[in-house]
Amino acid sequence: MTATPMVKAEGVHKSFGAVQVLKGIDLEVAPREVFCLIGPSGSGKSTFLRCINHLEKINGGRLYVDGELVGYRQQGNKLYELKDREVAAQRRDIGMVFQRFNLFPHMTAVENVMEAPVQVKRETKAVARERALKLLDRVGLADKAGNYPSQLSGGQQQRVAIARALAMEPKLMLFDEPTSALDPELVGDVLDVMRDLAEEGMTMVVVTHEMGFAREVGDSLVFMDNGVVVESGDPREVLTNPRHERTKSFLSKVL
């Protein structure tokens, strides 16, 4: 018996006004898989990622996480949108790390990591703090627990953001170009943390420009352009021998 896909997209469409951003995306992400999405700006990668946890509502198709329809329930042939609190409950299992770190500026690193478990899961502060300190240690920032975001580099803030997402013990992690806002010398530390997560078996969907990471760590790679999947396959294969002209032309500019 095959395992239920962690993410399954069936004919996913998304428009903003008259602009079609996603034009029927079909893909599957297996449990424990590192799934990389690459493509030019405006190709729909980040929008698709945001649809997975219903930050963007889809206009057509179906999206499932771990076998459960995201954002809607189906009765007969009709879809009914879930209530906000039902969507929030689904989101608990999905960690998301954005380009910009979105940390609370008035909270220390450890307080940022503790916040969601205390507020959402009603954990005691002592329990949440203990886990938060372990997570900061895991991302190499045990010594920065008491620092505020303004006292941290971009790379350190991004690693706090990863620890914060992990604090909810998600079964799926979404990364939206997590290194694109960082100085080049800070990128490696963040990718190292992601590499460790992959080795521990975390299912990850990563929108990235880091082709080296996709090649080394990715299990699957999808090249998107203009709202469609142009090419997909083993990252080493796609990056070394792309079949489509559009993929070749994109990779010739970024590799």
JSON list of N, CA and C in Angstrom, two decimals, residues 2-67:
[
{"chain": "A", "resi": 2, "resn": "THR", "atom": "N", "xyz": [0.59, 2.18, -0.88]},
{"chain": "A", "resi": 2, "resn": "THR", "atom": "CA", "xyz": [1.41, 3.38, -0.92]},
{"chain": "A", "resi": 2, "resn": "THR", "atom": "C", "xyz": [0.93, 4.35, 0.16]},
{"chain": "A", "resi": 3, "resn": "ALA", "atom": "N", "xyz": [1.88, 5.10, 0.69]},
{"chain": "A", "resi": 3, "resn": "ALA", "atom": "CA", "xyz": [1.56, 6.07, 1.74]},
{"chain": "A", "resi": 3, "resn": "ALA", "atom": "C", "xyz": [0.73, 7.20, 1.14]},
{"chain": "A", "resi": 4, "resn": "THR", "atom": "N", "xyz": [-0.14, 7.78, 1.97]},
{"chain": "A", "resi": 4, "resn": "THR", "atom": "CA", "xyz": [-0.89, 8.98, 1.55]},
{"chain": "A", "resi": 4, "resn": "THR", "atom": "C", "xyz": [0.11, 10.09, 1.26]},
{"chain": "A", "resi": 5, "resn": "PRO", "atom": "N", "xyz": [-0.02, 10.79, 0.12]},
{"chain": "A", "resi": 5, "resn": "PRO", "atom": "CA", "xyz": [0.91, 11.91, -0.12]},
{"chain": "A", "resi": 5, "resn": "PRO", "atom": "C", "xyz": [0.75, 12.96, 0.98]},
{"chain": "A", "resi": 6, "resn": "MET", "atom": "N", "xyz": [1.85, 13.61, 1.34]},
{"chain": "A", "resi": 6, "resn": "MET", "atom": "CA", "xyz": [1.75, 14.69, 2.33]},
{"chain": "A", "resi": 6, "resn": "MET", "atom": "C", "xyz": [1.08, 15.91, 1.71]},
{"chain": "A", "resi": 7, "resn": "VAL", "atom": "N", "xyz": [1.38, 16.15, 0.42]},
{"chain": "A", "resi": 7, "resn": "VAL", "atom": "CA", "xyz": [0.69, 17.22, -0.32]},
{"chain": "A", "resi": 7, "resn": "VAL", "atom": "C", "xyz": [0.23, 16.63, -1.65]},
{"chain": "A", "resi": 8, "resn": "LYS", "atom": "N", "xyz": [-1.01, 16.91, -1.99]},
{"chain": "A", "resi": 8, "resn": "LYS", "atom": "CA", "xyz": [-1.51, 16.49, -3.29]},
{"chain": "A", "resi": 8, "resn": "LYS", "atom": "C", "xyz": [-2.30, 17.65, -3.90]},
{"chain": "A", "resi": 9, "resn": "ALA", "atom": "N", "xyz": [-1.88, 18.08, -5.08]},
{"chain": "A", "resi": 9, "resn": "ALA", "atom": "CA", "xyz": [-2.58, 19.14, -5.80]},
{"chain": "A", "resi": 9, "resn": "ALA", "atom": "C", "xyz": [-3.22, 18.54, -7.03]},
{"chain": "A", "resi": 10, "resn": "GLU", "atom": "N", "xyz": [-4.50, 18.82, -7.22]},
{"chain": "A", "resi": 10, "resn": "GLU", "atom": "CA", "xyz": [-5.22, 18.33, -8.40]},
{"chain": "A", "resi": 10, "resn": "GLU", "atom": "C", "xyz": [-5.83, 19.52, -9.12]},
{"chain": "A", "resi": 11, "resn": "GLY", "atom": "N", "xyz": [-5.27, 19.85, -10.27]},
{"chain": "A", "resi": 11, "resn": "GLY", "atom": "CA", "xyz": [-5.85, 20.91, -11.10]},
{"chain": "A", "resi": 11, "resn": "GLY", "atom": "C", "xyz": [-6.04, 22.23, -10.38]},
{"chain": "A", "resi": 12, "resn": "VAL", "atom": "N", "xyz": [-5.02, 22.63, -9.61]},
{"chain": "A", "resi": 12, "resn": "VAL", "atom": "CA", "xyz": [-5.17, 23.85, -8.78]},
{"chain": "A", "resi": 12, "resn": "VAL", "atom": "C", "xyz": [-5.06, 25.11, -9.65]},
{"chain": "A", "resi": 13, "resn": "HIS", "atom": "N", "xyz": [-6.10, 25.93, -9.58]},
{"chain": "A", "resi": 13, "resn": "HIS", "atom": "CA", "xyz": [-6.14, 27.22, -10.27]},
{"chain": "A", "resi": 13, "resn": "HIS", "atom": "C", "xyz": [-6.21, 28.34, -9.24]},
{"chain": "A", "resi": 14, "resn": "LYS", "atom": "N", "xyz": [-5.55, 29.44, -9.56]},
{"chain": "A", "resi": 14, "resn": "LYS", "atom": "CA", "xyz": [-5.65, 30.63, -8.72]},
{"chain": "A", "resi": 14, "resn": "LYS", "atom": "C", "xyz": [-5.53, 31.86, -9.59]},
{"chain": "A", "resi": 15, "resn": "SER", "atom": "N", "xyz": [-6.47, 32.77, -9.43]},
{"chain": "A", "resi": 15, "resn": "SER", "atom": "CA", "xyz": [-6.42, 34.04, -10.16]},
{"chain": "A", "resi": 15, "resn": "SER", "atom": "C", "xyz": [-6.45, 35.20, -9.18]},
{"chain": "A", "resi": 16, "resn": "PHE", "atom": "N", "xyz": [-5.79, 36.28, -9.55]},
{"chain": "A", "resi": 16, "resn": "PHE", "atom": "CA", "xyz": [-5.96, 37.55, -8.85]},
{"chain": "A", "resi": 16, "resn": "PHE", "atom": "C", "xyz": [-6.63, 38.47, -9.85]},
{"chain": "A", "resi": 17, "resn": "GLY", "atom": "N", "xyz": [-7.93, 38.71, -9.64]},
{"chain": "A", "resi": 17, "resn": "GLY", "atom": "CA", "xyz": [-8.68, 39.49, -10.63]},
{"chain": "A", "resi": 17, "resn": "GLY", "atom": "C", "xyz": [-8.67, 38.73, -11.96]},
{"chain": "A", "resi": 18, "resn": "ALA", "atom": "N", "xyz": [-8.26, 39.43, -13.02]},
{"chain": "A", "resi": 18, "resn": "ALA", "atom": "CA", "xyz": [-8.26, 38.80, -14.35]},
{"chain": "A", "resi": 18, "resn": "ALA", "atom": "C", "xyz": [-6.96, 38.03, -14.62]},
{"chain": "A", "resi": 19, "resn": "VAL", "atom": "N", "xyz": [-6.02, 38.12, -13.70]},
{"chain": "A", "resi": 19, "resn": "VAL", "atom": "CA", "xyz": [-4.70, 37.48, -13.94]},
{"chain": "A", "resi": 19, "resn": "VAL", "atom": "C", "xyz": [-4.70, 36.06, -13.39]},
{"chain": "A", "resi": 20, "resn": "GLN", "atom": "N", "xyz": [-4.51, 35.11, -14.29]},
{"chain": "A", "resi": 20, "resn": "GLN", "atom": "CA", "xyz": [-4.40, 33.70, -13.88]},
{"chain": "A", "resi": 20, "resn": "GLN", "atom": "C", "xyz": [-2.97, 33.43, -13.44]},
{"chain": "A", "resi": 21, "resn": "VAL", "atom": "N", "xyz": [-2.81, 33.10, -12.17]},
{"chain": "A", "resi": 21, "resn": "VAL", "atom": "CA", "xyz": [-1.46, 32.89, -11.63]},
{"chain": "A", "resi": 21, "resn": "VAL", "atom": "C", "xyz": [-1.11, 31.41, -11.61]},
{"chain": "A", "resi": 22, "resn": "LEU", "atom": "N", "xyz": [-2.08, 30.57, -11.32]},
{"chain": "A", "resi": 22, "resn": "LEU", "atom": "CA", "xyz": [-1.89, 29.11, -11.37]},
{"chain": "A", "resi": 22, "resn": "LEU", "atom": "C", "xyz": [-2.92, 28.54, -12.34]},
{"chain": "A", "resi": 23, "resn": "LYS", "atom": "N", "xyz": [-2.43, 27.74, -13.29]},
{"chain": "A", "resi": 23, "resn": "LYS", "atom": "CA", "xyz": [-3.31, 27.29, -14.39]},
{"chain": "A", "resi": 23, "resn": "LYS", "atom": "C", "xyz": [-3.45, 25.78, -14.41]},
{"chain": "A", "resi": 24, "resn": "GLY", "atom": "N", "xyz": [-3.75, 25.21, -13.26]},
{"chain": "A", "resi": 24, "resn": "GLY", "atom": "CA", "xyz": [-3.98, 23.77, -13.23]},
{"chain": "A", "resi": 24, "resn": "GLY", "atom": "C", "xyz": [-2.75, 23.00, -12.79]},
{"chain": "A", "resi": 25, "resn": "ILE", "atom": "N", "xyz": [-2.38, 23.17, -11.54]},
{"chain": "A", "resi": 25, "resn": "ILE", "atom": "CA", "xyz": [-1.17, 22.51, -11.01]},
{"chain": "A", "resi": 25, "resn": "ILE", "atom": "C", "xyz": [-1.55, 21.13, -10.48]},
{"chain": "A", "resi": 26, "resn": "ASP", "atom": "N", "xyz": [-0.84, 20.12, -10.97]},
{"chain": "A", "resi": 26, "resn": "ASP", "atom": "CA", "xyz": [-0.98, 18.75, -10.46]},
{"chain": "A", "resi": 26, "resn": "ASP", "atom": "C", "xyz": [0.38, 18.31, -9.95]},
{"chain": "A", "resi": 27, "resn": "LEU", "atom": "N", "xyz": [0.45, 17.96, -8.68]},
{"chain": "A", "resi": 27, "resn": "LEU", "atom": "CA", "xyz": [1.71, 17.40, -8.18]},
{"chain": "A", "resi": 27, "resn": "LEU", "atom": "C", "xyz": [1.47, 16.70, -6.85]},
{"chain": "A", "resi": 28, "resn": "GLU", "atom": "N", "xyz": [2.42, 15.86, -6.48]},
{"chain": "A", "resi": 28, "resn": "GLU", "atom": "CA", "xyz": [2.35, 15.14, -5.20]},
{"chain": "A", "resi": 28, "resn": "GLU", "atom": "C", "xyz": [3.68, 15.22, -4.49]},
{"chain": "A", "resi": 29, "resn": "VAL", "atom": "N", "xyz": [3.61, 15.39, -3.18]},
{"chain": "A", "resi": 29, "resn": "VAL", "atom": "CA", "xyz": [4.81, 15.39, -2.33]},
{"chain": "A", "resi": 29, "resn": "VAL", "atom": "C", "xyz": [4.65, 14.23, -1.34]},
{"chain": "A", "resi": 30, "resn": "ALA", "atom": "N", "xyz": [5.60, 13.32, -1.37]},
{"chain": "A", "resi": 30, "resn": "ALA", "atom": "CA", "xyz": [5.52, 12.15, -0.49]},
{"chain": "A", "resi": 30, "resn": "ALA", "atom": "C", "xyz": [5.97, 12.53, 0.92]},
{"chain": "A", "resi": 31, "resn": "PRO", "atom": "N", "xyz": [5.52, 11.79, 1.94]},
{"chain": "A", "resi": 31, "resn": "PRO", "atom": "CA", "xyz": [6.03, 12.01, 3.29]},
{"chain": "A", "resi": 31, "resn": "PRO", "atom": "C", "xyz": [7.56, 11.88, 3.30]},
{"chain": "A", "resi": 32, "resn": "ARG", "atom": "N", "xyz": [8.22, 12.73, 4.07]},
{"chain": "A", "resi": 32, "resn": "ARG", "atom": "CA", "xyz": [9.68, 12.75, 4.26]},
{"chain": "A", "resi": 32, "resn": "ARG", "atom": "C", "xyz": [10.43, 13.27, 3.04]},
{"chain": "A", "resi": 33, "resn": "GLU", "atom": "N", "xyz": [9.70, 13.71, 2.03]},
{"chain": "A", "resi": 33, "resn": "GLU", "atom": "CA", "xyz": [10.35, 14.19, 0.80]},
{"chain": "A", "resi": 33, "resn": "GLU", "atom": "C", "xyz": [10.73, 15.66, 0.92]},
{"chain": "A", "resi": 34, "resn": "VAL", "atom": "N", "xyz": [11.86, 16.02, 0.28]},
{"chain": "A", "resi": 34, "resn": "VAL", "atom": "CA", "xyz": [12.22, 17.43, 0.12]},
{"chain": "A", "resi": 34, "resn": "VAL", "atom": "C", "xyz": [11.91, 17.79, -1.33]},
{"chain": "A", "resi": 35, "resn": "PHE", "atom": "N", "xyz": [10.91, 18.65, -1.49]},
{"chain": "A", "resi": 35, "resn": "PHE", "atom": "CA", "xyz": [10.34, 18.95, -2.79]},
{"chain": "A", "resi": 35, "resn": "PHE", "atom": "C", "xyz": [10.67, 20.40, -3.13]},
{"chain": "A", "resi": 36, "resn": "CYS", "atom": "N", "xyz": [11.48, 20.61, -4.17]},
{"chain": "A", "resi": 36, "resn": "CYS", "atom": "CA", "xyz": [11.94, 21.96, -4.50]},
{"chain": "A", "resi": 36, "resn": "CYS", "atom": "C", "xyz": [11.18, 22.52, -5.70]},
{"chain": "A", "resi": 37, "resn": "LEU", "atom": "N", "xyz": [10.78, 23.78, -5.59]},
{"chain": "A", "resi": 37, "resn": "LEU", "atom": "CA", "xyz": [10.11, 24.49, -6.68]},
{"chain": "A", "resi": 37, "resn": "LEU", "atom": "C", "xyz": [11.02, 25.60, -7.16]},
{"chain": "A", "resi": 38, "resn": "ILE", "atom": "N", "xyz": [11.33, 25.58, -8.46]},
{"chain": "A", "resi": 38, "resn": "ILE", "atom": "CA", "xyz": [12.16, 26.65, -9.01]},
{"chain": "A", "resi": 38, "resn": "ILE", "atom": "C", "xyz": [11.42, 27.28, -10.19]},
{"chain": "A", "resi": 39, "resn": "GLY", "atom": "N", "xyz": [11.90, 28.44, -10.60]},
{"chain": "A", "resi": 39, "resn": "GLY", "atom": "CA", "xyz": [11.30, 29.11, -11.75]},
{"chain": "A", "resi": 39, "resn": "GLY", "atom": "C", "xyz": [11.47, 30.61, -11.62]},
{"chain": "A", "resi": 40, "resn": "PRO", "atom": "N", "xyz": [11.20, 31.33, -12.71]},
{"chain": "A", "resi": 40, "resn": "PRO", "atom": "CA", "xyz": [11.38, 32.79, -12.68]},
{"chain": "A", "resi": 40, "resn": "PRO", "atom": "C", "xyz": [10.38, 33.46, -11.75]},
{"chain": "A", "resi": 41, "resn": "SER", "atom": "N", "xyz": [10.68, 34.70, -11.38]},
{"chain": "A", "resi": 41, "resn": "SER", "atom": "CA", "xyz": [9.73, 35.49, -10.59]},
{"chain": "A", "resi": 41, "resn": "SER", "atom": "C", "xyz": [8.42, 35.58, -11.35]},
{"chain": "A", "resi": 42, "resn": "GLY", "atom": "N", "xyz": [7.31, 35.50, -10.61]},
{"chain": "A", "resi": 42, "resn": "GLY", "atom": "CA", "xyz": [6.00, 35.62, -11.25]},
{"chain": "A", "resi": 42, "resn": "GLY", "atom": "C", "xyz": [5.50, 34.33, -11.86]},
{"chain": "A", "resi": 43, "resn": "SER", "atom": "N", "xyz": [6.21, 33.22, -11.62]},
{"chain": "A", "resi": 43, "resn": "SER", "atom": "CA", "xyz": [5.78, 31.96, -12.24]},
{"chain": "A", "resi": 43, "resn": "SER", "atom": "C", "xyz": [4.69, 31.27, -11.42]},
{"chain": "A", "resi": 44, "resn": "GLY", "atom": "N", "xyz": [4.41, 31.76, -10.20]},
{"chain": "A", "resi": 44, "resn": "GLY", "atom": "CA", "xyz": [3.34, 31.18, -9.39]},
{"chain": "A", "resi": 44, "resn": "GLY", "atom": "C", "xyz": [3.83, 30.30, -8.24]},
{"chain": "A", "resi": 45, "resn": "LYS", "atom": "N", "xyz": [5.16, 30.20, -8.07]},
{"chain": "A", "resi": 45, "resn": "LYS", "atom": "CA", "xyz": [5.71, 29.30, -7.04]},
{"chain": "A", "resi": 45, "resn": "LYS", "atom": "C", "xyz": [5.25, 29.69, -5.64]},
{"chain": "A", "resi": 46, "resn": "SER", "atom": "N", "xyz": [5.46, 30.95, -5.28]},
{"chain": "A", "resi": 46, "resn": "SER", "atom": "CA", "xyz": [5.12, 31.39, -3.92]},
{"chain": "A", "resi": 46, "resn": "SER", "atom": "C", "xyz": [3.61, 31.36, -3.71]},
{"chain": "A", "resi": 47, "resn": "THR", "atom": "N", "xyz": [2.87, 31.70, -4.75]},
{"chain": "A", "resi": 47, "resn": "THR", "atom": "CA", "xyz": [1.40, 31.64, -4.63]},
{"chain": "A", "resi": 47, "resn": "THR", "atom": "C", "xyz": [0.96, 30.21, -4.36]},
{"chain": "A", "resi": 48, "resn": "PHE", "atom": "N", "xyz": [1.54, 29.26, -5.08]},
{"chain": "A", "resi": 48, "resn": "PHE", "atom": "CA", "xyz": [1.18, 27.86, -4.85]},
{"chain": "A", "resi": 48, "resn": "PHE", "atom": "C", "xyz": [1.50, 27.45, -3.42]},
{"chain": "A", "resi": 49, "resn": "LEU", "atom": "N", "xyz": [2.66, 27.86, -2.94]},
{"chain": "A", "resi": 49, "resn": "LEU", "atom": "CA", "xyz": [3.05, 27.53, -1.56]},
{"chain": "A", "resi": 49, "resn": "LEU", "atom": "C", "xyz": [2.03, 28.08, -0.57]},
{"chain": "A", "resi": 50, "resn": "ARG", "atom": "N", "xyz": [1.59, 29.32, -0.80]},
{"chain": "A", "resi": 50, "resn": "ARG", "atom": "CA", "xyz": [0.64, 29.95, 0.11]},
{"chain": "A", "resi": 50, "resn": "ARG", "atom": "C", "xyz": [-0.74, 29.30, 0.02]},
{"chain": "A", "resi": 51, "resn": "CYS", "atom": "N", "xyz": [-1.05, 28.67, -1.12]},
{"chain": "A", "resi": 51, "resn": "CYS", "atom": "CA", "xyz": [-2.31, 27.94, -1.24]},
{"chain": "A", "resi": 51, "resn": "CYS", "atom": "C", "xyz": [-2.30, 26.67, -0.38]},
{"chain": "A", "resi": 52, "resn": "ILE", "atom": "N", "xyz": [-1.11, 26.09, -0.18]},
{"chain": "A", "resi": 52, "resn": "ILE", "atom": "CA", "xyz": [-1.03, 24.83, 0.57]},
{"chain": "A", "resi": 52, "resn": "ILE", "atom": "C", "xyz": [-1.55, 25.01, 1.99]},
{"chain": "A", "resi": 53, "resn": "ASN", "atom": "N", "xyz": [-1.30, 26.19, 2.59]},
{"chain": "A", "resi": 53, "resn": "ASN", "atom": "CA", "xyz": [-1.87, 26.38, 3.93]},
{"chain": "A", "resi": 53, "resn": "ASN", "atom": "C", "xyz": [-2.99, 27.41, 3.94]},
{"chain": "A", "resi": 54, "resn": "HIS", "atom": "N", "xyz": [-3.60, 27.59, 2.77]},
{"chain": "A", "resi": 54, "resn": "HIS", "atom": "CA", "xyz": [-4.81, 28.40, 2.62]},
{"chain": "A", "resi": 54, "resn": "HIS", "atom": "C", "xyz": [-4.60, 29.87, 3.00]},
{"chain": "A", "resi": 55, "resn": "LEU", "atom": "N", "xyz": [-3.35, 30.33, 2.88]},
{"chain": "A", "resi": 55, "resn": "LEU", "atom": "CA", "xyz": [-3.12, 31.77, 2.98]},
{"chain": "A", "resi": 55, "resn": "LEU", "atom": "C", "xyz": [-3.68, 32.44, 1.73]},
{"chain": "A", "resi": 56, "resn": "GLU", "atom": "N", "xyz": [-3.71, 31.68, 0.63]},
{"chain": "A", "resi": 56, "resn": "GLU", "atom": "CA", "xyz": [-4.41, 32.11, -0.58]},
{"chain": "A", "resi": 56, "resn": "GLU", "atom": "C", "xyz": [-5.49, 31.06, -0.87]},
{"chain": "A", "resi": 57, "resn": "LYS", "atom": "N", "xyz": [-6.68, 31.53, -1.20]},
{"chain": "A", "resi": 57, "resn": "LYS", "atom": "CA", "xyz": [-7.76, 30.59, -1.53]},
{"chain": "A", "resi": 57, "resn": "LYS", "atom": "C", "xyz": [-7.67, 30.22, -3.01]},
{"chain": "A", "resi": 58, "resn": "ILE", "atom": "N", "xyz": [-7.82, 28.95, -3.29]},
{"chain": "A", "resi": 58, "resn": "ILE", "atom": "CA", "xyz": [-7.76, 28.53, -4.69]},
{"chain": "A", "resi": 58, "resn": "ILE", "atom": "C", "xyz": [-9.12, 28.75, -5.37]},
{"chain": "A", "resi": 59, "resn": "ASN", "atom": "N", "xyz": [-9.08, 28.95, -6.68]},
{"chain": "A", "resi": 59, "resn": "ASN", "atom": "CA", "xyz": [-10.32, 29.18, -7.44]},
{"chain": "A", "resi": 59, "resn": "ASN", "atom": "C", "xyz": [-10.82, 27.93, -8.14]},
{"chain": "A", "resi": 60, "resn": "GLY", "atom": "N", "xyz": [-9.97, 26.91, -8.17]},
{"chain": "A", "resi": 60, "resn": "GLY", "atom": "CA", "xyz": [-10.39, 25.66, -8.82]},
{"chain": "A", "resi": 60, "resn": "GLY", "atom": "C", "xyz": [-9.45, 24.55, -8.44]},
{"chain": "A", "resi": 61, "resn": "GLY", "atom": "N", "xyz": [-9.95, 23.32, -8.53]},
{"chain": "A", "resi": 61, "resn": "GLY", "atom": "CA", "xyz": [-9.13, 22.17, -8.20]},
{"chain": "A", "resi": 61, "resn": "GLY", "atom": "C", "xyz": [-9.24, 21.80, -6.73]},
{"chain": "A", "resi": 62, "resn": "ARG", "atom": "N", "xyz": [-8.32, 20.96, -6.30]},
{"chain": "A", "resi": 62, "resn": "ARG", "atom": "CA", "xyz": [-8.31, 20.47, -4.91]},
{"chain": "A", "resi": 62, "resn": "ARG", "atom": "C", "xyz": [-6.87, 20.44, -4.41]},
{"chain": "A", "resi": 63, "resn": "LEU", "atom": "N", "xyz": [-6.72, 20.76, -3.14]},
{"chain": "A", "resi": 63, "resn": "LEU", "atom": "CA", "xyz": [-5.41, 20.64, -2.48]},
{"chain": "A", "resi": 63, "resn": "LEU", "atom": "C", "xyz": [-5.61, 19.83, -1.20]},
{"chain": "A", "resi": 64, "resn": "TYR", "atom": "N", "xyz": [-4.79, 18.81, -1.03]},
{"chain": "A", "resi": 64, "resn": "TYR", "atom": "CA", "xyz": [-4.88, 17.98, 0.18]},
{"chain": "A", "resi": 64, "resn": "TYR", "atom": "C", "xyz": [-3.54, 18.01, 0.91]},
{"chain": "A", "resi": 65, "resn": "VAL", "atom": "N", "xyz": [-3.60, 18.04, 2.23]},
{"chain": "A", "resi": 65, "resn": "VAL", "atom": "CA", "xyz": [-2.41, 17.84, 3.05]},
{"chain": "A", "resi": 65, "resn": "VAL", "atom": "C", "xyz": [-2.66, 16.63, 3.93]},
{"chain": "A", "resi": 66, "resn": "ASP", "atom": "N", "xyz": [-1.83, 15.62, 3.77]},
{"chain": "A", "resi": 66, "resn": "ASP", "atom": "CA", "xyz": [-1.94, 14.38, 4.54]},
{"chain": "A", "resi": 66, "resn": "ASP", "atom": "C", "xyz": [-3.35, 13.78, 4.42]},
{"chain": "A", "resi": 67, "resn": "GLY", "atom": "N", "xyz": [-3.89, 13.84, 3.19]},
{"chain": "A", "resi": 67, "resn": "GLY", "atom": "CA", "xyz": [-5.18, 13.22, 2.92]},
{"chain": "A", "resi": 67, "resn": "GLY", "atom": "C", "xyz": [-6.39, 14.07, 3.26]}
]
